[in-house]
mmCIF file of C-alpha atoms in Angstrom:
data_model
loop_
_atom_site.group_PDB
_atom_site.id
_atom_site.type_symbol
_atom_site.label_atom_id
_atom_site.label_comp_id
_atom_site.label_asym_id
_atom_site.label_seq_id
_atom_site.Cartn_x
_atom_site.Cartn_y
_atom_site.Cartn_z
ATOM 1 C CA MET A 1492 11.406 22.044 -0.286
ATOM 2 C CA THR A 1493 8.263 22.087 2.239
ATOM 3 C CA ILE A 1494 7.559 19.551 3.981
ATOM 4 C CA GLU A 1495 5.770 21.099 6.516
ATOM 5 C CA THR A 1496 1.668 19.367 5.479
ATOM 6 C CA ALA A 1497 0.413 17.420 3.309
ATOM 7 C CA SER A 1498 -3.582 16.420 2.789
ATOM 8 C CA PHE A 1499 -4.782 13.417 4.858
ATOM 9 C CA ALA A 1500 -8.892 12.279 4.744
ATOM 10 C CA ALA A 1501 -9.894 15.614 3.207
ATOM 11 C CA ARG A 1502 -7.595 17.528 5.804
ATOM 12 C CA THR A 1503 -4.546 19.332 6.082
ATOM 13 C CA VAL A 1504 -2.087 17.964 8.489
ATOM 14 C CA PHE A 1505 1.498 18.162 9.942
ATOM 15 C CA ARG A 1506 3.469 15.296 8.563
ATOM 16 C CA ILE A 1507 4.078 14.105 11.686
ATOM 17 C CA GLY A 1508 2.245 13.297 13.819
ATOM 18 C CA TYR A 1509 2.403 10.447 16.860
ATOM 19 C CA GLY A 1510 1.103 6.531 17.329
ATOM 20 C CA ALA A 1511 0.317 6.140 20.439
ATOM 21 C CA LEU A 1512 1.524 1.837 20.742
ATOM 22 C CA GLN A 1513 4.402 3.194 22.660
ATOM 23 C CA LEU A 1514 1.737 4.418 25.553
ATOM 24 C CA GLU A 1515 1.306 1.574 26.775
ATOM 25 C CA ARG A 1516 4.745 1.590 28.431
ATOM 26 C CA LEU A 1517 3.020 4.607 30.287
ATOM 27 C CA HIS A 1518 0.736 1.875 31.899
ATOM 28 C CA ASP A 1519 1.523 2.848 35.309
ATOM 29 C CA ARG A 1520 1.799 5.876 35.702
ATOM 30 C CA ARG A 1521 -0.812 7.391 33.384
ATOM 31 C CA GLY A 1522 0.238 11.578 34.206
ATOM 32 C CA GLU A 1523 2.981 10.784 32.388
ATOM 33 C CA ALA A 1524 1.317 9.403 29.496
ATOM 34 C CA VAL A 1525 -1.580 12.046 29.558
ATOM 35 C CA ALA A 1526 1.381 15.320 29.442
ATOM 36 C CA LEU A 1527 3.200 13.605 26.944
ATOM 37 C CA LEU A 1528 -0.105 13.618 24.853
ATOM 38 C CA ARG A 1529 -1.258 16.824 25.525
ATOM 39 C CA ARG A 1530 2.724 17.976 24.662
ATOM 40 C CA ALA A 1531 2.656 15.922 21.316
ATOM 41 C CA VAL A 1532 -0.778 18.874 19.964
ATOM 42 C CA GLU A 1533 1.833 21.635 21.655
ATOM 43 C CA LEU A 1534 4.258 20.787 19.623
ATOM 44 C CA GLY A 1535 1.808 20.622 16.963
ATOM 45 C CA VAL A 1536 0.662 17.267 16.385
ATOM 46 C CA ASP A 1537 -2.454 16.933 14.955
ATOM 47 C CA HIS A 1538 -2.096 13.674 13.637
ATOM 48 C CA VAL A 1539 -2.307 10.426 16.343
ATOM 49 C CA ASP A 1540 -2.322 6.784 15.001
ATOM 50 C CA THR A 1541 -3.726 4.207 17.921
ATOM 51 C CA ALA A 1542 -5.465 0.791 17.922
ATOM 52 C CA GLU A 1543 -8.019 -1.047 20.984
ATOM 53 C CA PHE A 1544 -5.254 -3.728 21.104
ATOM 54 C CA TYR A 1545 -2.566 -0.824 22.263
ATOM 55 C CA GLY A 1546 -2.058 -0.926 25.495
ATOM 56 C CA PHE A 1547 -5.747 -3.073 25.707
ATOM 57 C CA GLY A 1548 -7.378 -0.006 25.312
ATOM 58 C CA PHE A 1549 -5.183 1.931 27.406
ATOM 59 C CA ALA A 1550 -4.193 3.858 24.102
ATOM 60 C CA ASN A 1551 -7.501 4.359 23.521
ATOM 61 C CA ASP A 1552 -8.400 5.904 26.736
ATOM 62 C CA VAL A 1553 -5.723 8.262 27.322
ATOM 63 C CA ILE A 1554 -6.555 9.494 23.428
ATOM 64 C CA ARG A 1555 -10.011 10.355 24.976
ATOM 65 C CA GLU A 1556 -8.876 11.985 27.690
ATOM 66 C CA VAL A 1557 -6.478 14.948 26.560
ATOM 67 C CA LEU A 1558 -7.977 15.325 23.323
ATOM 68 C CA ARG A 1559 -10.894 17.448 22.654
ATOM 69 C CA PRO A 1560 -12.710 18.897 18.863
ATOM 70 C CA GLU A 1561 -10.864 21.976 18.951
ATOM 71 C CA ASP A 1562 -7.406 20.820 19.020
ATOM 72 C CA GLY A 1563 -8.327 19.707 15.901
ATOM 73 C CA VAL A 1564 -6.668 16.551 16.230
ATOM 74 C CA LEU A 1565 -7.728 13.320 13.221
ATOM 75 C CA VAL A 1566 -7.773 10.528 14.354
ATOM 76 C CA VAL A 1567 -6.593 7.684 13.231
ATOM 77 C CA THR A 1568 -7.389 4.034 14.121
ATOM 78 C CA LYS A 1569 -6.741 0.304 12.482
ATOM 79 C CA VAL A 1570 -9.102 -2.642 12.754
ATOM 80 C CA GLY A 1571 -7.706 -6.628 11.662
ATOM 81 C CA ALA A 1572 -6.713 -7.795 15.054
ATOM 82 C CA ASP A 1573 -7.926 -7.430 19.016
ATOM 83 C CA PRO A 1574 -6.948 -7.411 22.465
ATOM 84 C CA ASN A 1575 -5.116 -10.363 23.332
ATOM 85 C CA PRO A 1576 -5.516 -10.471 27.210
ATOM 86 C CA GLY A 1577 -3.367 -12.953 28.465
ATOM 87 C CA GLY A 1578 -1.603 -14.905 24.640
ATOM 88 C CA ASP A 1579 1.465 -15.829 23.804
ATOM 89 C CA LEU A 1580 1.224 -12.560 21.721
ATOM 90 C CA PRO A 1581 -0.589 -8.453 23.370
ATOM 91 C CA LEU A 1582 -3.384 -9.610 20.215
ATOM 92 C CA ARG A 1583 -5.363 -11.524 18.187
ATOM 93 C CA LEU A 1584 -5.641 -11.166 13.805
ATOM 94 C CA ALA A 1585 -9.730 -10.036 13.794
ATOM 95 C CA GLN A 1586 -10.348 -10.912 10.166
ATOM 96 C CA ARG A 1587 -13.610 -12.011 9.208
ATOM 97 C CA PRO A 1588 -16.154 -8.915 8.535
ATOM 98 C CA GLU A 1589 -18.776 -9.507 12.207
ATOM 99 C CA GLN A 1590 -14.616 -9.156 13.688
ATOM 100 C CA LEU A 1591 -13.796 -5.976 11.474
ATOM 101 C CA ARG A 1592 -17.163 -4.073 12.561
ATOM 102 C CA ALA A 1593 -17.159 -5.499 16.352
ATOM 103 C CA SER A 1594 -13.490 -4.074 16.416
ATOM 104 C CA VAL A 1595 -14.835 0.031 14.538
ATOM 105 C CA GLU A 1596 -17.959 -0.521 16.737
ATOM 106 C CA ASP A 1597 -15.241 -0.789 19.799
ATOM 107 C CA ASN A 1598 -12.665 1.666 19.162
ATOM 108 C CA LEU A 1599 -16.118 4.394 18.109
ATOM 109 C CA ARG A 1600 -15.998 3.640 22.589
ATOM 110 C CA SER A 1601 -13.345 3.434 23.493
ATOM 111 C CA LEU A 1602 -12.225 7.004 21.993
ATOM 112 C CA GLY A 1603 -15.477 7.793 23.268
ATOM 113 C CA LEU A 1604 -16.464 9.214 19.178
ATOM 114 C CA ASP A 1605 -19.742 8.623 17.093
ATOM 115 C CA ARG A 1606 -17.243 8.523 13.804
ATOM 116 C CA LEU A 1607 -13.979 7.880 13.308
ATOM 117 C CA PRO A 1608 -11.858 9.398 10.554
ATOM 118 C CA VAL A 1609 -9.682 6.727 9.261
ATOM 119 C CA VAL A 1610 -9.832 3.488 10.129
ATOM 120 C CA ASN A 1611 -6.693 0.907 8.330
ATOM 121 C CA LEU A 1612 -7.074 -2.124 7.886
ATOM 122 C CA ARG A 1613 -4.679 -4.636 8.417
ATOM 123 C CA ARG A 1614 -4.308 -7.096 6.569
ATOM 124 C CA LEU A 1615 -1.112 -9.006 7.446
ATOM 125 C CA ASP A 1616 -0.075 -10.041 3.996
ATOM 126 C CA SER A 1617 3.346 -8.848 4.119
ATOM 127 C CA GLY A 1618 6.535 -7.367 6.162
ATOM 128 C CA PRO A 1619 7.402 -8.713 9.652
ATOM 129 C CA GLY A 1620 4.171 -10.439 12.282
ATOM 130 C CA LEU A 1621 1.661 -13.114 11.780
ATOM 131 C CA ARG A 1622 -0.052 -14.629 8.732
ATOM 132 C CA PRO A 1623 -3.556 -15.171 8.917
ATOM 133 C CA GLU A 1624 -4.059 -18.909 9.222
ATOM 134 C CA GLY A 1625 -7.424 -21.242 9.391
ATOM 135 C CA ASP A 1626 -11.348 -19.134 9.010
ATOM 136 C CA GLN A 1627 -8.546 -15.980 9.521
ATOM 137 C CA VAL A 1628 -8.321 -15.698 6.045
ATOM 138 C CA VAL A 1629 -10.412 -14.007 4.030
ATOM 139 C CA ASP A 1630 -11.628 -11.843 0.707
ATOM 140 C CA LEU A 1631 -10.057 -8.471 0.404
ATOM 141 C CA ASP A 1632 -13.275 -8.334 -1.402
ATOM 142 C CA ASP A 1633 -15.310 -9.510 1.953
ATOM 143 C CA GLN A 1634 -13.624 -7.221 3.944
ATOM 144 C CA LEU A 1635 -14.177 -3.613 2.173
ATOM 145 C CA ALA A 1636 -17.544 -4.524 1.736
ATOM 146 C CA VAL A 1637 -18.329 -4.092 5.705
ATOM 147 C CA MET A 1638 -15.868 -1.490 5.885
ATOM 148 C CA THR A 1639 -17.451 0.841 2.750
ATOM 149 C CA ALA A 1640 -20.516 -0.612 4.787
ATOM 150 C CA LEU A 1641 -19.719 0.971 7.622
ATOM 151 C CA ARG A 1642 -18.395 4.437 6.505
ATOM 152 C CA ASP A 1643 -22.399 5.027 4.258
ATOM 153 C CA GLU A 1644 -23.171 4.140 7.777
ATOM 154 C CA GLY A 1645 -21.230 7.511 8.972
ATOM 155 C CA LYS A 1646 -19.047 5.334 11.001
ATOM 156 C CA ILE A 1647 -15.734 5.681 9.352
ATOM 157 C CA GLY A 1648 -14.990 8.470 7.736
ATOM 158 C CA ALA A 1649 -11.692 7.375 5.256
ATOM 159 C CA ILE A 1650 -10.024 3.521 5.335
ATOM 160 C CA GLY A 1651 -6.736 2.683 4.552
ATOM 161 C CA LEU A 1652 -4.695 -0.537 3.927
ATOM 162 C CA SER A 1653 -1.397 -2.179 6.220
ATOM 163 C CA SER A 1654 0.485 -4.743 5.631
ATOM 164 C CA ILE A 1655 -0.427 -5.531 2.172
ATOM 165 C CA THR A 1656 0.561 -6.492 -1.105
ATOM 166 C CA LEU A 1657 0.855 -4.027 -4.425
ATOM 167 C CA ASP A 1658 -1.659 -6.132 -5.726
ATOM 168 C CA VAL A 1659 -4.386 -5.441 -3.363
ATOM 169 C CA LEU A 1660 -3.291 -2.347 -3.339
ATOM 170 C CA ARG A 1661 -4.904 -2.373 -7.099
ATOM 171 C CA ARG A 1662 -7.358 -4.395 -5.904
ATOM 172 C CA ALA A 1663 -8.883 -2.096 -3.678
ATOM 173 C CA LEU A 1664 -8.240 1.661 -5.304
ATOM 174 C CA PRO A 1665 -12.301 1.320 -6.570
ATOM 175 C CA ALA A 1666 -13.298 1.432 -3.691
ATOM 176 C CA GLY A 1667 -11.871 4.961 -2.315
ATOM 177 C CA ILE A 1668 -8.077 4.446 -0.100
ATOM 178 C CA ALA A 1669 -7.036 7.244 1.719
ATOM 179 C CA CYS A 1670 -3.340 5.400 3.476
ATOM 180 C CA VAL A 1671 -1.481 2.806 2.926
ATOM 181 C CA GLN A 1672 0.418 1.453 6.097
ATOM 182 C CA ASN A 1673 3.576 -0.616 6.020
ATOM 183 C CA ALA A 1674 7.193 -1.153 7.032
ATOM 184 C CA TYR A 1675 8.997 0.202 5.093
ATOM 185 C CA SER A 1676 12.497 2.743 6.102
ATOM 186 C CA LEU A 1677 15.947 3.464 4.489
ATOM 187 C CA VAL A 1678 17.344 0.182 4.851
ATOM 188 C CA SER A 1679 13.549 -1.433 3.642
ATOM 189 C CA ARG A 1680 12.407 -0.113 0.665
ATOM 190 C CA ASP A 1681 10.557 -3.507 -0.771
ATOM 191 C CA ASP A 1682 7.540 -1.462 -1.394
ATOM 192 C CA GLU A 1683 9.439 1.930 -3.853
ATOM 193 C CA ASP A 1684 6.958 0.365 -6.184
ATOM 194 C CA MET A 1685 3.367 0.634 -3.293
ATOM 195 C CA LEU A 1686 4.606 4.163 -2.350
ATOM 196 C CA GLN A 1687 4.707 5.566 -6.623
ATOM 197 C CA LEU A 1688 1.797 3.988 -7.171
ATOM 198 C CA CYS A 1689 0.194 5.700 -3.979
ATOM 199 C CA ALA A 1690 1.954 9.113 -5.025
ATOM 200 C CA SER A 1691 0.737 8.509 -8.291
ATOM 201 C CA GLU A 1692 -3.393 7.955 -6.756
ATOM 202 C CA GLY A 1693 -3.134 10.993 -3.651
ATOM 203 C CA ILE A 1694 -2.490 7.698 -1.172
ATOM 204 C CA ASP A 1695 -0.864 8.577 1.316
ATOM 205 C CA TRP A 1696 2.381 6.722 2.599
ATOM 206 C CA VAL A 1697 2.722 6.148 6.651
ATOM 207 C CA PRO A 1698 5.459 3.786 7.487
ATOM 208 C CA PHE A 1699 5.540 1.939 10.276
ATOM 209 C CA PHE A 1700 8.727 0.815 11.716
ATOM 210 C CA PRO A 1701 9.932 3.773 9.744
ATOM 211 C CA LEU A 1702 13.649 3.024 11.757
ATOM 212 C CA GLY A 1703 13.245 -0.538 11.261
ATOM 213 C CA GLY A 1704 15.275 -2.699 13.489
ATOM 214 C CA ALA A 1705 11.840 -3.260 15.792
ATOM 215 C CA ILE A 1706 11.867 -6.103 16.143
ATOM 216 C CA PRO A 1707 14.919 -9.510 16.214
ATOM 217 C CA GLY A 1708 16.770 -9.893 12.491
ATOM 218 C CA LEU A 1709 15.168 -5.946 11.067
ATOM 219 C CA PRO A 1710 18.171 -4.130 9.733
ATOM 220 C CA LYS A 1711 17.740 -0.587 11.898
ATOM 221 C CA VAL A 1712 18.931 2.351 9.592
ATOM 222 C CA THR A 1713 20.705 3.590 12.920
ATOM 223 C CA ASP A 1714 23.157 0.977 12.173
ATOM 224 C CA GLU A 1715 24.137 2.358 8.638
ATOM 225 C CA PRO A 1716 27.690 4.443 9.144
ATOM 226 C CA ALA A 1717 26.512 5.992 5.431
ATOM 227 C CA VAL A 1718 23.226 7.491 8.190
ATOM 228 C CA LEU A 1719 26.051 8.401 11.192
ATOM 229 C CA ALA A 1720 28.091 10.237 9.021
ATOM 230 C CA VAL A 1721 25.482 12.702 7.740
ATOM 231 C CA ALA A 1722 24.388 12.563 11.144
ATOM 232 C CA GLU A 1723 27.699 13.932 12.512
ATOM 233 C CA SER A 1724 27.975 16.513 10.629
ATOM 234 C CA LEU A 1725 24.772 17.807 10.139
ATOM 235 C CA GLY A 1726 24.497 17.110 14.459
ATOM 236 C CA VAL A 1727 21.640 15.379 14.706
ATOM 237 C CA THR A 1728 20.926 12.470 15.943
ATOM 238 C CA PRO A 1729 20.718 8.973 13.602
ATOM 239 C CA SER A 1730 16.798 8.133 14.479
ATOM 240 C CA GLN A 1731 16.622 12.075 13.208
ATOM 241 C CA ILE A 1732 18.186 11.714 9.837
ATOM 242 C CA GLY A 1733 16.154 8.641 9.272
ATOM 243 C CA LEU A 1734 13.083 10.081 10.223
ATOM 244 C CA ALA A 1735 13.835 13.214 7.895
ATOM 245 C CA TRP A 1736 15.799 10.585 5.000
ATOM 246 C CA LEU A 1737 11.957 9.891 4.772
ATOM 247 C CA LEU A 1738 9.636 13.069 4.890
ATOM 248 C CA HIS A 1739 12.043 13.919 1.978
ATOM 249 C CA HIS A 1740 11.774 10.796 -0.281
ATOM 250 C CA ALA A 1741 8.152 11.765 -1.326
ATOM 251 C CA PRO A 1742 5.630 14.669 -0.787
ATOM 252 C CA ASN A 1743 2.555 12.172 0.514
ATOM 253 C CA VAL A 1744 4.617 10.668 3.287
ATOM 254 C CA LEU A 1745 2.992 11.027 6.344
ATOM 255 C CA LEU A 1746 5.164 10.084 9.796
ATOM 256 C CA ILE A 1747 3.857 8.277 13.202
ATOM 257 C CA PRO A 1748 6.936 8.252 15.231
ATOM 258 C CA GLY A 1749 5.793 6.626 18.683
ATOM 259 C CA THR A 1750 7.870 7.173 22.169
ATOM 260 C CA ALA A 1751 7.201 7.339 25.596
ATOM 261 C CA ASN A 1752 9.289 10.194 26.412
ATOM 262 C CA ALA A 1753 8.815 13.647 25.862
ATOM 263 C CA ALA A 1754 12.631 14.857 24.548
ATOM 264 C CA HIS A 1755 12.346 12.162 22.244
ATOM 265 C CA LEU A 1756 8.677 13.362 21.823
ATOM 266 C CA GLU A 1757 10.556 17.018 20.840
ATOM 267 C CA ALA A 1758 13.382 15.525 18.352
ATOM 268 C CA ASN A 1759 11.169 14.134 15.877
ATOM 269 C CA MET A 1760 8.904 16.866 16.043
ATOM 270 C CA ALA A 1761 12.330 18.564 15.558
ATOM 271 C CA VAL A 1762 12.670 17.203 11.641
ATOM 272 C CA SER A 1763 10.938 18.774 9.958
ATOM 273 C CA GLU A 1764 13.786 21.600 9.604
ATOM 274 C CA ILE A 1765 16.616 19.465 8.726
ATOM 275 C CA THR A 1766 17.705 19.834 5.148
ATOM 276 C CA PHE A 1767 19.431 18.000 2.625
ATOM 277 C CA ASP A 1768 21.634 19.025 0.454
ATOM 278 C CA ALA A 1769 21.698 16.739 -3.040
ATOM 279 C CA VAL A 1770 25.261 14.713 -2.563
ATOM 280 C CA THR A 1771 23.825 14.015 1.162
ATOM 281 C CA LEU A 1772 20.310 12.949 -0.108
ATOM 282 C CA ALA A 1773 22.188 10.723 -2.820
ATOM 283 C CA THR A 1774 24.374 9.476 -0.083
ATOM 284 C CA LEU A 1775 21.527 8.088 2.152
ATOM 285 C CA ASP A 1776 19.320 6.982 -1.899
ATOM 286 C CA ALA A 1777 22.885 4.242 -2.245
ATOM 287 C CA ILE A 1778 21.831 2.882 0.825
ATOM 288 C CA GLU A 1779 21.485 -1.153 0.827
ATOM 289 C CA SER A 1780 18.073 -1.827 0.917
ATOM 290 C CA ARG A 1781 16.986 -4.977 2.657
ATOM 291 C CA SER A 1782 13.945 -7.468 3.025
ATOM 292 C CA ASN A 1783 11.355 -6.801 6.283
ATOM 293 C CA GLU A 1784 10.130 -9.960 6.161
ATOM 294 C CA VAL A 1785 10.483 -11.443 9.487
ATOM 295 C CA PRO A 1786 7.570 -13.960 10.832
ATOM 296 C CA ILE A 1787 6.699 -13.345 14.672
ATOM 297 C CA GLY A 1788 5.381 -16.437 16.592
#
């Protein structure tokens, strides 16, 4: 089975990218953040996932410093929330059409780009986390109208969706959707039907929380006895097993594991070399799936 590359937004990318959220852990060690992202590119990363609210703009700032056009890295960002310095949570919802447009402009400015190759609309309909309330409850059609307008204006290359339901995806298909980012892992597979619809429609599936357990209450892939046993038998880590399973599970899966550690970065990239025989894959597939619906706040 070939798992090295996939088509994404009219590009061919390595199926293991880099999620820039963890760069904020290096906020006070900017040189290390710059070196880590440069190392990621050296290791073959050509797909970086970011947002203006990651580290209050720090991640975008580092990406702007490090990446050059000749690196050929596809930068994917997201809207639907904005930085919230001093708040109880580091972000605030920004779901209204005018807020989505403003967030696109913020990302263009902080990344130093004239066009954002892919922008994910984070709807917050499903998965762990906040839910929109009050004026932040916005109809999908109103949101897609501004996103498609931004695409027509050339400010966005392609539109993605995040934290959505199967019904929302079906409604959005006519707009042309490049990818879906939902919480999904070996131990939380509620969205299996959505993943399969994406595969049939040529839409990339880009799971966040790919190992579960990112917030209290979520099941963790690395707690599973079967995962631990497979990891030991193959001489790799349980985390690598969880990521490798995702690559083997469906051909439209793209990974964006994040880390602030160079050794972990190299371990994540090495996942592409892990193979499973039929018995091992069946053992992993048999692991029970649990819900990832955990509220925050």
